[in-house]
Every structure is written in C-alpha cells, then in structure tokens.
Coordinates of C-alpha atoms in Angstrom, one line a residue:
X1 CA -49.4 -17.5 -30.0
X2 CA -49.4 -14.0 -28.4
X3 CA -51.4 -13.5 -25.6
X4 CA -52.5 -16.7 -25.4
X5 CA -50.4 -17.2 -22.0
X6 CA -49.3 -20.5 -21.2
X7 CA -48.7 -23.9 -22.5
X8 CA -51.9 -25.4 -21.6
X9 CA -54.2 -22.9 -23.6
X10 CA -51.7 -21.9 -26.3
X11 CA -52.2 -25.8 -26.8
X12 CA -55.9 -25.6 -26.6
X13 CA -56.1 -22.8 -29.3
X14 CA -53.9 -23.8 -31.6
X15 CA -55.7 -27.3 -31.6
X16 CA -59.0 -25.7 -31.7
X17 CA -57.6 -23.5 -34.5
X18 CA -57.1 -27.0 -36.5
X19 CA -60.4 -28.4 -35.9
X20 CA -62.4 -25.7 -36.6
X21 CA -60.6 -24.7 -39.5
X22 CA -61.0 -28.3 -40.9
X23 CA -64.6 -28.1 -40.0
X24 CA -65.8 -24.9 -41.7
X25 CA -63.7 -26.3 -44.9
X26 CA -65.8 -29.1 -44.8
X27 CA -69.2 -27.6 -44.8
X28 CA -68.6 -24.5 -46.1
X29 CA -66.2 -25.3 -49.7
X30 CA -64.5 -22.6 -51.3
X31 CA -66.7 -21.1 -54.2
X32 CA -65.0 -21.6 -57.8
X33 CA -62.9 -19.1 -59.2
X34 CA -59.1 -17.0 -58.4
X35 CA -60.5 -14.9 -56.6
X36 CA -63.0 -16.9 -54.6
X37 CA -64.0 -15.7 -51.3
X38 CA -65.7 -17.5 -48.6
X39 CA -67.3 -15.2 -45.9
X40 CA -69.3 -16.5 -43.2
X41 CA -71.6 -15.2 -40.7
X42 CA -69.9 -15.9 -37.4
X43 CA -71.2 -15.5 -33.9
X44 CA -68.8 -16.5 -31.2
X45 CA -71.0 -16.7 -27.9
X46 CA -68.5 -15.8 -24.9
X47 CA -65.6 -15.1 -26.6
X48 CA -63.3 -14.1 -23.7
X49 CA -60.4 -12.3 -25.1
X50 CA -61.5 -13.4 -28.6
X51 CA -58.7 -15.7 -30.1
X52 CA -60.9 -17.5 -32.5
X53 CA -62.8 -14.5 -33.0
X54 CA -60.5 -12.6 -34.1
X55 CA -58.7 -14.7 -36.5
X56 CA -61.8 -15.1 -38.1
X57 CA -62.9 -11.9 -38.7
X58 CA -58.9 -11.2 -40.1
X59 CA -59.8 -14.0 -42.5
X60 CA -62.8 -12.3 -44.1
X61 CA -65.4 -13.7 -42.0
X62 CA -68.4 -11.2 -40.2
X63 CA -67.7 -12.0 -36.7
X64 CA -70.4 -11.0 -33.4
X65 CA -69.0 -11.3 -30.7
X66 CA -71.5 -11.6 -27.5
X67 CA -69.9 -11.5 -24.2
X68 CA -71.6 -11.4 -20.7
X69 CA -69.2 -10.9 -18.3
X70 CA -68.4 -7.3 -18.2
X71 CA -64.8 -7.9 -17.7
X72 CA -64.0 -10.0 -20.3
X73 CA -66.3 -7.2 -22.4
X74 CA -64.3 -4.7 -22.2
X75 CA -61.0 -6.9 -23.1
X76 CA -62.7 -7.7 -26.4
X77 CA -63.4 -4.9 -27.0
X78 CA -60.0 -3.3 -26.4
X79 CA -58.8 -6.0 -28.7
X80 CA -61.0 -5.2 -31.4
X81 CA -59.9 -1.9 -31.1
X82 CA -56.6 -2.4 -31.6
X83 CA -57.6 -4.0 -35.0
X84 CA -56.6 -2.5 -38.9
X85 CA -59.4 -1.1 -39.4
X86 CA -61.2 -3.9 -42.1
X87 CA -61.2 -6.3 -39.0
X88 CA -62.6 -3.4 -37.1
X89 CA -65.4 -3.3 -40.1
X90 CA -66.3 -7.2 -40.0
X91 CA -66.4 -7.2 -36.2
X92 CA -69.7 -6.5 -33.6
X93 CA -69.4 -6.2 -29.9
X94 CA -72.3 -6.5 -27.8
X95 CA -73.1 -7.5 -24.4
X96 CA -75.7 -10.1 -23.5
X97 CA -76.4 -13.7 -22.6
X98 CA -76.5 -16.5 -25.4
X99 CA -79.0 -18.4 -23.9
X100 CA -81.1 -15.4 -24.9
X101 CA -79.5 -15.3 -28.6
X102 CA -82.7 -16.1 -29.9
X103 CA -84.2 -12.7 -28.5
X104 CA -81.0 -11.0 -29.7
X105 CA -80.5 -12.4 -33.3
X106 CA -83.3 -13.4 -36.1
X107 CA -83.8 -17.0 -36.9
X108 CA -81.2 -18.7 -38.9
X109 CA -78.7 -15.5 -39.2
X110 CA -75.6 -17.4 -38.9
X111 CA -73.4 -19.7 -40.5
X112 CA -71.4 -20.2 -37.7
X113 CA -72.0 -20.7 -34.1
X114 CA -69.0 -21.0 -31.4
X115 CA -69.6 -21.6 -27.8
X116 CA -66.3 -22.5 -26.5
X117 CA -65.4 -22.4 -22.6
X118 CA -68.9 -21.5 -21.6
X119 CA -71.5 -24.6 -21.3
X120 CA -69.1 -25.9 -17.6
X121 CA -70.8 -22.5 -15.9
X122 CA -73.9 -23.2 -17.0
X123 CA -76.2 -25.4 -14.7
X124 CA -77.9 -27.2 -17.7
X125 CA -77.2 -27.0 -21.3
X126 CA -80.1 -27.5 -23.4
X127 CA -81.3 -24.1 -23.0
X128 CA -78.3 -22.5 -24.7
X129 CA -78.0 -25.1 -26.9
X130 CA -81.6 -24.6 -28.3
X131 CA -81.1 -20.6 -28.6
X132 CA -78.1 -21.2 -30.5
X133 CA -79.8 -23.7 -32.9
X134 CA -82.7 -21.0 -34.0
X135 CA -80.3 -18.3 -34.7
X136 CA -78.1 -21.1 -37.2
X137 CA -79.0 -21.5 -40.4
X138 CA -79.3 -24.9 -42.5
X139 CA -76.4 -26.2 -43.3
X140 CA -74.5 -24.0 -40.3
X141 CA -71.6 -25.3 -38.0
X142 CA -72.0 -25.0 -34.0
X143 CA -68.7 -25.4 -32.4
X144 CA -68.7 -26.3 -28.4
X145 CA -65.8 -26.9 -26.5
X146 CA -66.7 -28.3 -23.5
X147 CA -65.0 -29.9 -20.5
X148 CA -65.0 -33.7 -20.6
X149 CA -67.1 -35.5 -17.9
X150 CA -65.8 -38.6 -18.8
X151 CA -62.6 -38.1 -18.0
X152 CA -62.6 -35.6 -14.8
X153 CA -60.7 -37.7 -12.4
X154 CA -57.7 -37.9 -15.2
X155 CA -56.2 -34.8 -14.1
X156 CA -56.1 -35.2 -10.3
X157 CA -55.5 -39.1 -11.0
X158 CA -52.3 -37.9 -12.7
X159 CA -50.9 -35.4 -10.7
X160 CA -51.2 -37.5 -7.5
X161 CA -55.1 -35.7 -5.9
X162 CA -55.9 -39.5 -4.9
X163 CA -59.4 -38.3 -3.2
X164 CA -60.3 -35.5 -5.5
X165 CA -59.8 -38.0 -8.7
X166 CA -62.0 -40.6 -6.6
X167 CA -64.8 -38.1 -6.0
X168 CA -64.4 -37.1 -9.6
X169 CA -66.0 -40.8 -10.7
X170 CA -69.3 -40.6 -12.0
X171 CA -69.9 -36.7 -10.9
X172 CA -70.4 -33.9 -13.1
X173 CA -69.2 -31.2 -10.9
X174 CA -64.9 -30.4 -10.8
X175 CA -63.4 -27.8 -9.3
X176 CA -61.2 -25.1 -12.0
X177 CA -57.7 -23.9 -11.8
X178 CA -59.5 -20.2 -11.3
X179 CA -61.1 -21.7 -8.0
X180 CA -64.9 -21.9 -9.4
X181 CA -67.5 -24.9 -8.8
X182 CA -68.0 -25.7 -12.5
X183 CA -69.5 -28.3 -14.6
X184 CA -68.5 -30.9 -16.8
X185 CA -70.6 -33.1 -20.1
X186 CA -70.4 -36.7 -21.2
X187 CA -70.2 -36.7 -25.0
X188 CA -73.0 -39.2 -25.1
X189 CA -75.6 -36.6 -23.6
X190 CA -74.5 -34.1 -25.6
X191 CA -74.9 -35.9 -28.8
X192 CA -79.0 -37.2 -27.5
X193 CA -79.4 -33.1 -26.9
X194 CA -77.6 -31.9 -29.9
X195 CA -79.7 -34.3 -31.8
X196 CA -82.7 -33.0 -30.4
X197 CA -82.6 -29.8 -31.1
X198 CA -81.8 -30.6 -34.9
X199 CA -78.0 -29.9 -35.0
X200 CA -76.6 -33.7 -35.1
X201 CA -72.9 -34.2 -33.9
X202 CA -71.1 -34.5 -37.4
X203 CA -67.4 -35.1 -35.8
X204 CA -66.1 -34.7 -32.1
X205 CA -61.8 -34.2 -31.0
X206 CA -60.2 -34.6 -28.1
X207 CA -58.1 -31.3 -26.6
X208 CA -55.9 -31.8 -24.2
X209 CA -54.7 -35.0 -24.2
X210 CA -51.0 -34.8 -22.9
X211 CA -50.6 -31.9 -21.8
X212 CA -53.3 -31.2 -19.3
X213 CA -51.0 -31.6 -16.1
X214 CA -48.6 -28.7 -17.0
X215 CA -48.6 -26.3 -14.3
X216 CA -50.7 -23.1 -15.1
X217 CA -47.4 -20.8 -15.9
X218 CA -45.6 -23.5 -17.7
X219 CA -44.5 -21.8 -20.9
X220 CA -44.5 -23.3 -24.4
X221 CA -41.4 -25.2 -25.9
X222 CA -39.1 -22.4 -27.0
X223 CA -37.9 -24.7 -29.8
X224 CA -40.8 -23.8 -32.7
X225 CA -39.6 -27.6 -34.2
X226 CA -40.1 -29.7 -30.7
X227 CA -43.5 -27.2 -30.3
X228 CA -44.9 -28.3 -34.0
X229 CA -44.2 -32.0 -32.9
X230 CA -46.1 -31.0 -29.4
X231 CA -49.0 -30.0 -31.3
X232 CA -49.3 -32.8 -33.8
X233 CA -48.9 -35.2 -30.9
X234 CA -51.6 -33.7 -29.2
X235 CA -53.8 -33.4 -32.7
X236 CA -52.9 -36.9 -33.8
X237 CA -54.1 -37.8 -30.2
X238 CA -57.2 -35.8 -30.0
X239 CA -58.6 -37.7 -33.5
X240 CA -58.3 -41.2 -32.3
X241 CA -59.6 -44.0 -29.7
X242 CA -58.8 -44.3 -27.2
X243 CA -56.8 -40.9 -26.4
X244 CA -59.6 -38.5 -27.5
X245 CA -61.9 -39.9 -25.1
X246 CA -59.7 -38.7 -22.2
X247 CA -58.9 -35.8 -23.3
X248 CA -59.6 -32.9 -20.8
X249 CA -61.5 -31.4 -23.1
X250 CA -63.8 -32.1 -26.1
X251 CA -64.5 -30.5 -28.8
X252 CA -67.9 -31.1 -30.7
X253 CA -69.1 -30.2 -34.0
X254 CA -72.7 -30.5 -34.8
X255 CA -74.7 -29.3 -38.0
X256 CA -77.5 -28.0 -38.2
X257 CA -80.6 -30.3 -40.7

C-alpha cells in the first residue's frame, strides 16, 4: 500500500488489483508446465503514478506506459526509475494521448488494455474507446475504471450536500475532490459503445461501495486484520446487486471478438 495515500484510493487499488488479476486469469490461463510463464503485452493508457503498471511489469508482464499530462510523466517515470533493473527492462515510457493510440501503436499489439481514471476528463468516450480497440488483439482484455453516472448524487446524498446530490440526478457532469468539472458514464452506454466497437462487456464490479465518504486524508485501518475485512466487504460488495450498482465507481471489463 505504499504511496498509494489514503483510505479511499488504497481501497480503490487494492480492489482493482483483485478484479483485474481475476480477469487476466480468466482470459489469459497459465500455459502447462513448472515453469510456466504467462507474459502479456500491457499498455496502461494514463497511468498516473503507475500502481497497476508497475505491479505488472514486476510480474513478468511488458508494460507501456502512455501518459499525457507532463506532470504525472515525469512521476512515472521517476518510479520506473527507481525499479530493479528487469522491471526497468519490461517497462516503456512515452508521452502522448490515447485517443491517438492507434497512430502510436500497430493494430492488435496488445494483450492488455488499461484505461483507468481517464474516460471522466474526456468530453466523449467513443473516440478513445475505438483507438484502444484497434491496437488490442483478439482475445485481449480492456480494463476501464470509470466514475459511475448512476450513482453521482450518492456521495453528496450521504455526506449531507442536499442540493449538490439533487443536481446530481440524471446529469453527467460532478464536480472532483481536486476541484475539476469532470464527467461521469452510465454502465448501460458503455456496454451499447463497448459493443460497438467489438470489445463486448464480459464482467463489470463496483469500487467504492462503503467507503467513498472518507475524508480525503483519512488513513487506512492500522489493524492489517480489521483492513483485510475492509477490503472483502468492499469486494464482496462491489460483485453483487444491488451494492455494485452504487458504487462510486465501476469497473468494466470488455473483450475484444
């Protein structure tokens, strides 16, 4: 949980961490043999400070990151940096825009496609959606986590914001904790436009289900038991009705035909 800072995306990650894990294990099986390896392709479009990243590329995986903001650049890269050297090997930096992936990359180069955090600053979708579907290959595994436009007036609902969680029904448009007009999506449209561009929804979680409200420096349980009962709360929550579907965020799994 290093550097992850506090409760709220510690719980995020580590949830994500699950789900993905699960997911590539899914459509990706271990080869036969003792010492079977499975190494993927991975491109991670925006991966901030490069949590999932990162821990794929230390598991064997060959990991691009592709970052836009030059900010958050220059964090990943100082990360990477400060990688053994074999994660060092398996990992690619570069700077650029992910709706232009298909520019960037060559047509079906990647097992693995994560866009997590990105899609709510975005004005539309579809066109980084459809990039990241020509540069996955058949078979491949695009990962979004998206804010859930279902479920925006939860938050300010539970934490008292009578009028912000009133103007929050039916809109697409919330407000971050950073201070930034963002955007949220309704799992329904994504599923039409992830079916669309021929990368069906396989399975979709919940993130974020309880613990949402937590003020942004409120720390993780120091207690590792009470945390690990936390997280499978929250997990347990995030895989069935009716808690996934307000979770604050969602995480969708589609694969590509």
């Amino acid at each position: 949980m290093s550097g992850l800072g506090g409760l709220r995306n510690v719980v995020r990650q580590e949830l994500v961490t699950r789900q993905l894990d699960e997911q590539i294990a899914a459509c990706f099986p271990l080869p036969t043999g003792s010492h079977a390896l499975r190494r993927l392709r991975v491109l991670d479009v925006g991966p901030g400070q490069g949590t999932q990243a990162l821990r794929l590329a230390r598991a064997g995986h060959l990991v691009t990151g592709l970052e836009a903001d030059p900010t958050m650049l220059a964090t990943l890269r100082a990360a990477v940096a400060a990688e053994p050297e074999d994660v060092r090997n398996r990992f690619v930096v570069l700077p650029g825009d992910g709706r232009h992936a298909g520019r960037l990359f060559a047509p079906a180069c990647f097992d693995v496609v994560l866009c997590h955090g990105v899609l709510m600053y975005l004005p539309d979708p579809e066109p980084m959606l459809a990039a990241l579907a020509r540069v996955l290959a058949p078979g491949g595994l695009l990962s979004l986590v998206v804010r859930n436009g279902d479920a925006l007036a939860m938050r300010p609902g539970l934490l008292g914001d009578w009028r912000t969680a009133l103007a929050s029904f039916g809109s697409a448009v919330y407000t971050n904790r950073l201070g930034l007009a963002t955007r949220a999506d309704r799992l329904a449209d994504l599923s039409e436009t992830l079916a669309d561009i021929g990368v069906p929804l396989r399975v979709w979680y919940g993130v974020r289900v309880f613990t949402d409200t937590a003020a942004d420096r409120a720390a993780a349980p120091p207690d590792p038991a009470e945390f690990a009962q936390l997280l499978d709360a929250e997990d347990r929550a995030g895989r069935e009705d009716p808690y996934r579907s307000v979770a604050a965020l969602l995480h969708l799994c589609g694969v590509r035909g």
